[in-house]
Amino acid sequence: MRSVRARTAVGATLVVALALVVAGVALLGVLRGNLVDQAELQAEVSARSVASQIAGGTPFAKLDLPDDTEEHPVQVVDEEGRVVAVGEDIEAIGGTGSPGTKAVAGGAAGRGEVSEDVDHSTGAVTVDGETATYRFAAVEVSSGVTVYAGAPLATEAATVAGVRDAMLAALPLLLLVVAGVTWLVTRRALKPVEGIRREMAAITASADLSRRVPEPATRDEVARLARTTNETLAALEASVERQRRFVADASHELRSPIASLRTQLEVGAAHPDLLDVPGAVADTVRLQQLAADLLLLARLDAGERPGQGRFDLAALVREEVAQRVGDRVPVRVEAEDAEVDGSRAQLTRVLGNLLDNAQRHAEASVAVTVRREGRHVVLTVADDGAGVPEPERERIFERFVRLDDARSRDAGGAGLGLAIARDVAVRHGGTLTVGRAAEGGALFVLRLPAG
């Protein structure tokens, strides 16, 4: 069965059928027990009535036994197992103290007391050629006589059989109703799911990620599924759009250095004395850096996890600044020892990108600080340049975004450094934000979990 509705209907029907069978068996057991208890009570009343007569000194031959022997057969047995009194027309009896159906001649047992105890048994009795099952009650008299009186179980058997037949007759109809109701309810409940499936199939066929699946007005699991599906589609649409924009921007950025390098090489091939070797080298380096940035972004987008290592962030800052001896603006460092976990190479790249950005916009100074703040290590890079306008402070972390459109590509880069820095920070469980420095320029704050 490939249909959820069919499986649900069959499963519900089987469960209900099992529950009804168990309940029916229990009900029949309780009913049978109650009817047997009633028969035992009737038999005990008859037995005590006869026993009371014997205890009062009534001779066996003059005992007032029930007239309706078929309803209340009685047998009285002495302590030696002899039948001293028996109901009329009893041809055979079982389940009592003696199989005898004829009373021996005898007088009375003498006065005595009727025992409070009573025993029960089941046996068959034949009266006038008709055999039936009876429930017997045995009551003893202190003079040594035991009275057996029975009550028929035919009523119990007929009642139980009638209830059982009625239950068996109603069971198929009830199961049919359960299956039908389950089928309809499941169909109604799954109707929105089918709508979601059809819309998802249409989206897959058309590749139109702007479409959305219908969201039912209910607040159940199906509505939450539709809402989550639409959120996933929105995220996927944004991701695809971001990827398209990334490819277009990357192509645009790669085209310029490649075209420049090709032009210089073609000129050099035709006129070797006019070859601009430094310019060709600069274009090649720029192209190499751009390819490295694009490769790193691709790895980050693929979910590459940072390497597991622990190192001193302050020492990394000092080493990086010490290597930048030819920078346009000197870098001032104030760092206290603070260890962090992650990839040393990637965090070195983040620091380098932040320093490059600060050097590009600073007027006369760049300051780097490292300090501990609770469970975090905070690295700041500040410059005294023009700063970042508040409306643009999130936009600068987007890929290929450069606020100064008038500056040259060589001076401004491809607009990937800050995007890479934030992505690496997030992969390390940290954050990268920008604000206003005390000197009026930009203040970049990198916050990482302490090692």
Coordinates of C-alpha atoms in Angstrom, one line a residue:
M1 CA 0.0 0.0 0.0
R2 CA 1.7 3.1 -1.2
S3 CA -1.0 5.5 0.0
V4 CA -0.7 7.1 3.4
R5 CA -4.5 7.2 3.6
A6 CA -4.8 3.5 2.9
R7 CA -2.1 2.6 5.5
T8 CA -3.6 4.9 8.1
A9 CA -7.1 3.5 7.5
V10 CA -5.9 -0.1 7.7
G11 CA -3.8 0.6 10.8
A12 CA -6.7 2.4 12.6
T13 CA -9.1 -0.4 11.6
L14 CA -6.8 -3.1 12.9
V15 CA -6.2 -1.2 16.2
V16 CA -9.9 -0.7 16.7
A17 CA -10.6 -4.3 15.8
L18 CA -8.1 -5.5 18.4
A19 CA -9.4 -3.2 21.0
L20 CA -13.0 -4.3 20.3
V21 CA -12.0 -8.0 20.5
V22 CA -10.2 -7.5 23.8
A23 CA -13.1 -5.4 25.2
G24 CA -15.6 -8.0 23.9
V25 CA -13.8 -10.9 25.6
A26 CA -13.6 -8.9 28.8
L27 CA -17.2 -8.0 28.6
L28 CA -18.3 -11.6 28.0
G29 CA -16.1 -12.7 30.9
V30 CA -17.7 -10.2 33.3
L31 CA -21.2 -11.0 32.1
R32 CA -20.6 -14.8 32.5
G33 CA -19.2 -14.2 36.0
N34 CA -22.2 -12.1 37.0
L35 CA -24.7 -14.7 35.8
V36 CA -22.8 -17.5 37.5
D37 CA -22.8 -15.5 40.7
Q38 CA -26.5 -15.1 40.4
A39 CA -27.0 -18.9 39.8
E40 CA -24.8 -19.6 42.9
L41 CA -26.8 -17.2 45.0
Q42 CA -30.1 -18.9 43.9
A43 CA -28.6 -22.4 44.6
E44 CA -27.3 -21.3 48.0
V45 CA -30.8 -19.9 49.0
S46 CA -32.4 -23.2 48.1
A47 CA -29.7 -25.2 49.9
R48 CA -30.0 -23.2 53.1
S49 CA -33.8 -23.5 53.0
V50 CA -33.6 -27.3 53.0
A51 CA -30.7 -27.3 55.5
S52 CA -32.7 -25.1 57.9
Q53 CA -35.5 -27.7 57.8
I54 CA -33.1 -30.5 58.6
A55 CA -31.5 -28.5 61.5
G56 CA -35.0 -28.0 62.9
G57 CA -35.5 -31.8 63.2
T58 CA -37.7 -32.3 60.1
P59 CA -37.5 -36.0 58.9
F60 CA -35.9 -36.6 55.6
A61 CA -39.1 -38.0 54.1
K62 CA -41.1 -34.9 55.0
L63 CA -38.6 -32.3 53.8
D64 CA -40.2 -29.5 51.7
L65 CA -38.1 -29.7 48.5
P66 CA -38.6 -27.3 45.6
D67 CA -41.4 -28.4 43.4
D68 CA -39.7 -27.3 40.2
T69 CA -37.0 -29.8 40.0
E70 CA -35.8 -28.6 36.6
E71 CA -35.1 -25.2 38.1
H72 CA -33.8 -26.3 41.5
P73 CA -32.7 -29.9 41.8
V74 CA -31.9 -30.9 45.4
Q75 CA -29.9 -33.9 46.8
V76 CA -29.3 -34.5 50.5
V77 CA -26.4 -36.8 51.5
D78 CA -25.5 -38.1 54.9
E79 CA -21.9 -38.3 56.3
E80 CA -21.5 -41.8 54.9
G81 CA -22.3 -40.6 51.3
R82 CA -25.8 -42.2 51.2
V83 CA -28.6 -40.2 49.5
V84 CA -31.3 -39.6 52.1
A85 CA -33.4 -37.2 50.1
V86 CA -33.6 -36.2 46.4
G87 CA -35.8 -34.1 44.1
E88 CA -38.5 -35.8 42.1
D89 CA -38.0 -37.0 38.5
I90 CA -34.2 -36.8 38.8
E91 CA -32.8 -39.5 36.6
A92 CA -29.1 -38.7 36.8
I93 CA -27.0 -36.2 38.7
G94 CA -23.4 -35.2 38.8
G95 CA -21.3 -32.7 40.6
T96 CA -22.8 -33.5 44.0
G97 CA -21.8 -35.8 46.9
S98 CA -23.3 -38.9 45.3
P99 CA -24.4 -40.0 41.9
G100 CA -27.5 -41.7 43.5
T101 CA -31.0 -40.6 42.5
K102 CA -32.9 -42.8 45.0
A103 CA -33.3 -41.9 48.6
V104 CA -32.7 -44.7 51.2
A105 CA -35.2 -45.2 53.9
G106 CA -34.4 -43.2 57.0
G107 CA -35.6 -40.9 59.7
A108 CA -34.3 -37.6 60.7
A109 CA -30.8 -36.4 61.3
G110 CA -31.7 -34.7 64.5
R111 CA -31.4 -31.1 65.4
G112 CA -28.3 -29.2 64.5
E113 CA -26.8 -26.0 63.1
V114 CA -26.4 -24.8 59.5
S115 CA -22.8 -24.0 58.6
E116 CA -22.0 -20.5 57.4
D117 CA -19.6 -22.0 54.7
V118 CA -20.8 -22.9 51.3
D119 CA -19.0 -24.8 48.5
H120 CA -19.9 -24.6 44.8
S121 CA -19.5 -27.1 42.0
T122 CA -20.8 -27.6 38.5
G123 CA -22.6 -30.7 37.3
A124 CA -25.1 -32.1 34.8
V125 CA -28.6 -33.2 35.9
T126 CA -31.1 -35.3 33.8
V127 CA -34.8 -34.6 34.6
D128 CA -37.5 -36.3 32.6
G129 CA -35.0 -37.1 29.9
E130 CA -33.7 -33.6 29.6
T131 CA -30.1 -33.0 30.6
A132 CA -28.8 -29.6 31.6
T133 CA -25.8 -28.0 33.4
Y134 CA -26.3 -26.7 36.9
R135 CA -24.3 -24.7 39.4
F136 CA -24.6 -26.4 42.9
A137 CA -24.2 -25.0 46.3
A138 CA -23.3 -27.4 49.2
V139 CA -24.3 -26.5 52.7
E140 CA -23.5 -28.7 55.7
V141 CA -25.6 -29.3 58.8
S142 CA -23.7 -30.0 62.1
S143 CA -25.6 -33.4 62.3
G144 CA -23.4 -34.6 59.4
V145 CA -25.8 -34.1 56.5
T146 CA -24.9 -32.1 53.4
V147 CA -27.5 -30.4 51.2
Y148 CA -26.8 -29.9 47.5
A149 CA -29.1 -27.5 45.6
G150 CA -28.6 -26.4 42.0
A151 CA -29.5 -23.6 39.8
P152 CA -29.5 -23.9 36.0
L153 CA -26.8 -22.3 33.8
A154 CA -28.9 -22.3 30.7
T155 CA -29.8 -18.7 31.1
E156 CA -26.2 -17.8 31.5
A157 CA -25.2 -19.7 28.4
A158 CA -28.1 -18.2 26.4
T159 CA -27.4 -14.6 27.5
V160 CA -23.7 -14.9 26.8
A161 CA -24.3 -16.4 23.4
G162 CA -26.8 -13.7 22.5
V163 CA -24.4 -10.9 23.5
R164 CA -21.5 -12.6 21.6
D165 CA -23.6 -13.0 18.5
A166 CA -24.7 -9.4 18.6
M167 CA -21.1 -8.2 19.0
L168 CA -20.0 -10.4 16.1
A169 CA -22.7 -9.1 13.9
A170 CA -22.0 -5.4 14.8
L171 CA -18.2 -5.7 14.5
P172 CA -17.9 -5.6 10.7
L173 CA -20.2 -2.7 10.4
L174 CA -18.3 -0.8 13.1
L175 CA -14.9 -1.5 11.5
L176 CA -16.3 -0.4 8.1
V177 CA -17.4 2.9 9.7
V178 CA -14.0 3.3 11.4
A179 CA -12.1 2.7 8.1
G180 CA -14.4 5.1 6.2
V181 CA -14.1 7.9 8.7
T182 CA -10.3 7.4 9.0
W183 CA -10.0 7.5 5.2
L184 CA -12.0 10.7 4.9
V185 CA -10.3 12.4 7.8
T186 CA -6.8 11.5 6.6
R187 CA -7.7 12.6 3.1
R188 CA -8.8 16.0 4.4
A189 CA -5.8 16.3 6.6
L190 CA -3.4 15.4 3.8
K191 CA -5.0 17.6 1.1
P192 CA -2.7 20.6 1.9
V193 CA 0.3 18.2 1.7
E194 CA -0.7 17.2 -1.8
G195 CA -1.0 20.9 -2.6
I196 CA 2.5 21.5 -1.3
R197 CA 3.8 18.5 -3.3
R198 CA 2.2 19.7 -6.5
E199 CA 3.6 23.2 -6.1
M200 CA 7.1 21.9 -5.3
A201 CA 6.9 19.7 -8.4
A202 CA 6.0 22.8 -10.4
I203 CA 8.8 24.8 -8.9
T204 CA 11.3 22.0 -9.7
A205 CA 10.0 21.8 -13.3
S206 CA 10.1 25.5 -13.9
A207 CA 13.2 26.4 -11.8
D208 CA 11.3 29.4 -10.6
L209 CA 12.4 29.9 -7.0
S210 CA 10.2 33.0 -6.5
R211 CA 7.1 30.8 -6.3
R212 CA 5.8 29.6 -2.9
V213 CA 3.7 26.7 -1.7
P214 CA 0.2 27.4 -0.3
E215 CA 0.1 27.8 3.5
P216 CA -3.1 26.5 5.1
A217 CA -4.9 28.7 7.6
T218 CA -4.7 26.0 10.3
R219 CA -2.0 26.1 12.9
D220 CA -1.1 22.4 12.8
E221 CA 2.0 20.5 11.6
V222 CA 1.0 20.8 7.9
A223 CA 0.9 24.6 8.2
R224 CA 4.3 24.6 9.9
L225 CA 5.6 22.4 7.2
A226 CA 4.4 24.8 4.5
R227 CA 5.8 27.8 6.4
T228 CA 9.2 26.0 6.8
T229 CA 9.1 25.0 3.1
N230 CA 8.5 28.6 2.0
E231 CA 11.4 29.8 4.3
T232 CA 13.6 27.2 2.7
L233 CA 12.6 28.3 -0.8
A234 CA 13.3 31.9 0.2
A235 CA 16.7 31.0 1.5
L236 CA 17.4 29.0 -1.6
E237 CA 16.3 31.8 -3.8
A238 CA 18.5 34.2 -2.0
S239 CA 21.4 31.8 -2.1
V240 CA 21.0 31.3 -5.9
E241 CA 20.7 35.0 -6.5
R242 CA 23.8 35.6 -4.4
Q243 CA 25.6 32.9 -6.4
R244 CA 24.6 34.4 -9.7
R245 CA 25.7 37.8 -8.5
F246 CA 28.9 36.3 -7.3
V247 CA 29.7 34.7 -10.6
A248 CA 28.8 37.8 -12.5
D249 CA 31.0 40.0 -10.2
A250 CA 33.8 37.5 -10.3
S251 CA 33.7 37.4 -14.1
H252 CA 33.7 41.2 -14.2
E253 CA 36.6 41.5 -11.8
L254 CA 38.7 38.8 -13.5
R255 CA 38.1 40.3 -17.0
S256 CA 40.0 43.6 -16.2
P257 CA 43.3 42.2 -15.1
I258 CA 43.3 39.4 -17.7
A259 CA 42.5 42.0 -20.5
S260 CA 45.3 44.3 -19.2
L261 CA 47.8 41.5 -18.9
R262 CA 46.9 40.2 -22.4
T263 CA 47.3 43.7 -23.9
Q264 CA 50.7 44.2 -22.3
L265 CA 51.9 40.8 -23.5
E266 CA 50.6 41.4 -27.0
V267 CA 52.4 44.8 -27.1
G268 CA 55.5 43.2 -25.7
A269 CA 55.4 40.5 -28.3
A270 CA 55.1 43.0 -31.1
H271 CA 57.5 45.6 -29.6
P272 CA 59.7 44.1 -26.9
D273 CA 61.1 47.4 -26.0
L274 CA 57.7 48.7 -25.0
L275 CA 56.9 45.7 -22.6
D276 CA 55.8 47.0 -19.2
V277 CA 57.2 44.2 -17.0
P278 CA 56.3 45.8 -13.6
G279 CA 52.8 46.4 -14.8
A280 CA 52.4 42.8 -16.0
V281 CA 53.8 41.5 -12.7
A282 CA 51.3 43.8 -10.8
D283 CA 48.4 42.5 -12.9
T284 CA 49.5 38.9 -12.4
V285 CA 49.8 39.4 -8.6
R286 CA 46.4 41.1 -8.5
L287 CA 44.9 38.2 -10.5
Q288 CA 46.6 35.7 -8.2
Q289 CA 45.2 37.4 -5.1
L290 CA 41.7 37.6 -6.6
A291 CA 41.8 33.9 -7.5
A292 CA 42.9 33.1 -4.0
D293 CA 40.1 35.2 -2.5
L294 CA 37.5 33.5 -4.8
L295 CA 38.9 30.0 -3.8
L296 CA 38.7 30.8 -0.1
L297 CA 35.1 32.1 -0.5
A298 CA 34.1 29.0 -2.3
R299 CA 35.6 26.8 0.5
L300 CA 33.8 28.9 3.1
D301 CA 30.5 28.6 1.2
A302 CA 31.0 24.9 1.0
G303 CA 31.0 24.8 4.8
E304 CA 34.7 24.2 5.3
R305 CA 35.3 24.0 9.1
P306 CA 38.3 25.9 10.5
G307 CA 41.3 23.8 11.6
Q308 CA 41.5 22.9 15.2
G309 CA 44.4 24.6 16.9
R310 CA 45.1 27.0 19.8
F311 CA 47.4 30.0 19.5
D312 CA 48.1 33.4 21.0
L313 CA 46.2 36.1 19.1
A314 CA 48.4 38.8 20.4
A315 CA 51.5 37.1 19.2
L316 CA 49.9 36.6 15.7
V317 CA 49.2 40.4 15.6
R318 CA 52.7 41.3 16.5
E319 CA 54.1 38.9 13.9
E320 CA 51.8 40.3 11.1
V321 CA 52.5 43.9 12.0
A322 CA 56.3 43.3 12.1
Q323 CA 56.2 42.0 8.5
R324 CA 54.4 45.1 7.2
V325 CA 57.5 47.3 7.2
G326 CA 56.6 49.1 4.0
D327 CA 53.1 50.2 4.9
R328 CA 52.1 53.8 4.0
V329 CA 50.9 54.4 7.6
P330 CA 52.6 53.0 10.7
V331 CA 50.5 50.6 12.8
R332 CA 50.5 50.9 16.6
V333 CA 49.9 47.7 18.6
E334 CA 48.6 47.3 22.2
A335 CA 48.0 43.6 22.8
E336 CA 47.7 41.4 25.9
D337 CA 48.2 37.7 25.7
A338 CA 44.9 35.9 24.8
E339 CA 44.6 32.5 23.3
V340 CA 41.9 31.5 20.8
D341 CA 40.9 28.2 19.0
G342 CA 40.7 27.8 15.2
S343 CA 42.7 28.2 12.0
R344 CA 45.8 30.4 12.4
A345 CA 46.1 30.9 8.6
Q346 CA 42.5 32.0 8.3
L347 CA 42.6 34.4 11.2
T348 CA 45.9 35.8 9.8
R349 CA 44.0 36.4 6.6
V350 CA 41.3 38.3 8.5
L351 CA 43.9 40.5 10.3
G352 CA 45.6 41.2 7.0
N353 CA 42.4 42.2 5.3
L354 CA 41.5 44.5 8.2
L355 CA 44.9 46.1 8.2
D356 CA 44.8 46.6 4.4
N357 CA 41.5 48.2 4.6
A358 CA 42.7 50.5 7.4
Q359 CA 45.9 51.4 5.6
R360 CA 43.8 52.3 2.5
H361 CA 41.6 54.8 4.3
A362 CA 43.8 56.1 7.1
E363 CA 45.3 59.6 7.2
A364 CA 48.1 59.2 9.6
S365 CA 47.6 56.4 12.1
V366 CA 46.3 52.8 12.4
A367 CA 45.9 51.2 15.9
V368 CA 45.4 47.5 16.7
T369 CA 44.4 46.2 20.2
V370 CA 43.9 42.8 21.7
R371 CA 42.2 42.3 25.0
R372 CA 40.2 39.7 27.0
E373 CA 36.6 40.5 27.8
G374 CA 35.1 37.7 29.9
R375 CA 34.9 34.6 27.8
H376 CA 35.8 36.4 24.6
V377 CA 38.9 37.8 23.0
V378 CA 38.4 41.2 21.3
L379 CA 40.6 42.5 18.5
T380 CA 40.1 46.0 17.2
V381 CA 41.5 47.8 14.2
A382 CA 41.0 51.6 14.1
D383 CA 42.1 54.3 11.7
D384 CA 41.8 58.1 11.5
G385 CA 40.2 58.2 8.0
A386 CA 36.8 59.3 6.9
G387 CA 35.1 56.3 8.5
V388 CA 32.1 54.3 7.3
P389 CA 28.7 56.0 7.1
E390 CA 26.2 54.3 9.4
P391 CA 23.7 53.3 6.7
E392 CA 26.6 51.5 4.9
R393 CA 28.1 49.6 7.9
E394 CA 26.5 46.3 7.0
R395 CA 26.7 46.7 3.3
I396 CA 30.5 46.9 3.2
F397 CA 30.6 43.2 4.3
E398 CA 28.8 42.1 1.1
R399 CA 30.9 40.7 -1.6
F400 CA 32.3 43.0 -4.4
V401 CA 31.0 46.1 -2.6
R402 CA 33.2 49.2 -2.6
L403 CA 31.8 52.4 -1.3
D404 CA 34.3 54.6 -3.2
D405 CA 33.2 53.9 -6.8
A406 CA 35.5 56.6 -8.1
R407 CA 38.7 55.0 -6.9
S408 CA 40.7 52.7 -9.1
R409 CA 40.6 49.0 -8.9
D410 CA 44.2 48.8 -8.1
A411 CA 43.8 51.1 -5.1
G412 CA 40.5 49.7 -3.9
G413 CA 40.8 46.0 -4.5
A414 CA 37.9 43.8 -5.6
G415 CA 35.7 44.3 -2.5
L416 CA 36.2 40.8 -1.1
G417 CA 38.4 41.4 1.9
L418 CA 35.8 42.4 4.4
A419 CA 33.3 39.7 3.2
I420 CA 36.0 37.1 3.7
A421 CA 36.9 38.5 7.1
R422 CA 33.3 38.3 8.4
D423 CA 32.7 34.8 6.9
V424 CA 35.9 33.5 8.7
A425 CA 34.8 35.2 11.9
V426 CA 31.4 33.5 11.8
R427 CA 33.0 30.1 11.0
H428 CA 35.0 30.6 14.2
G429 CA 32.0 31.3 16.3
G430 CA 32.7 35.0 16.5
T431 CA 31.5 38.3 15.1
L432 CA 32.9 41.1 13.0
T433 CA 31.3 44.6 13.2
V434 CA 32.3 48.1 12.3
G435 CA 31.7 51.4 14.2
R436 CA 33.3 54.8 14.7
A437 CA 36.7 55.2 16.1
A438 CA 37.7 57.8 18.6
E439 CA 39.9 59.4 15.9
G440 CA 36.8 59.7 13.7
G441 CA 37.7 56.9 11.3
A442 CA 36.4 53.3 11.1
L443 CA 36.6 50.9 14.1
F444 CA 36.5 47.2 13.2
V445 CA 35.8 44.9 16.1
L446 CA 36.5 41.1 15.9
R447 CA 35.1 39.1 18.8
L448 CA 36.1 35.5 19.2
P449 CA 35.5 32.8 21.9
A450 CA 38.5 32.6 24.2
G451 CA 40.5 29.4 24.0

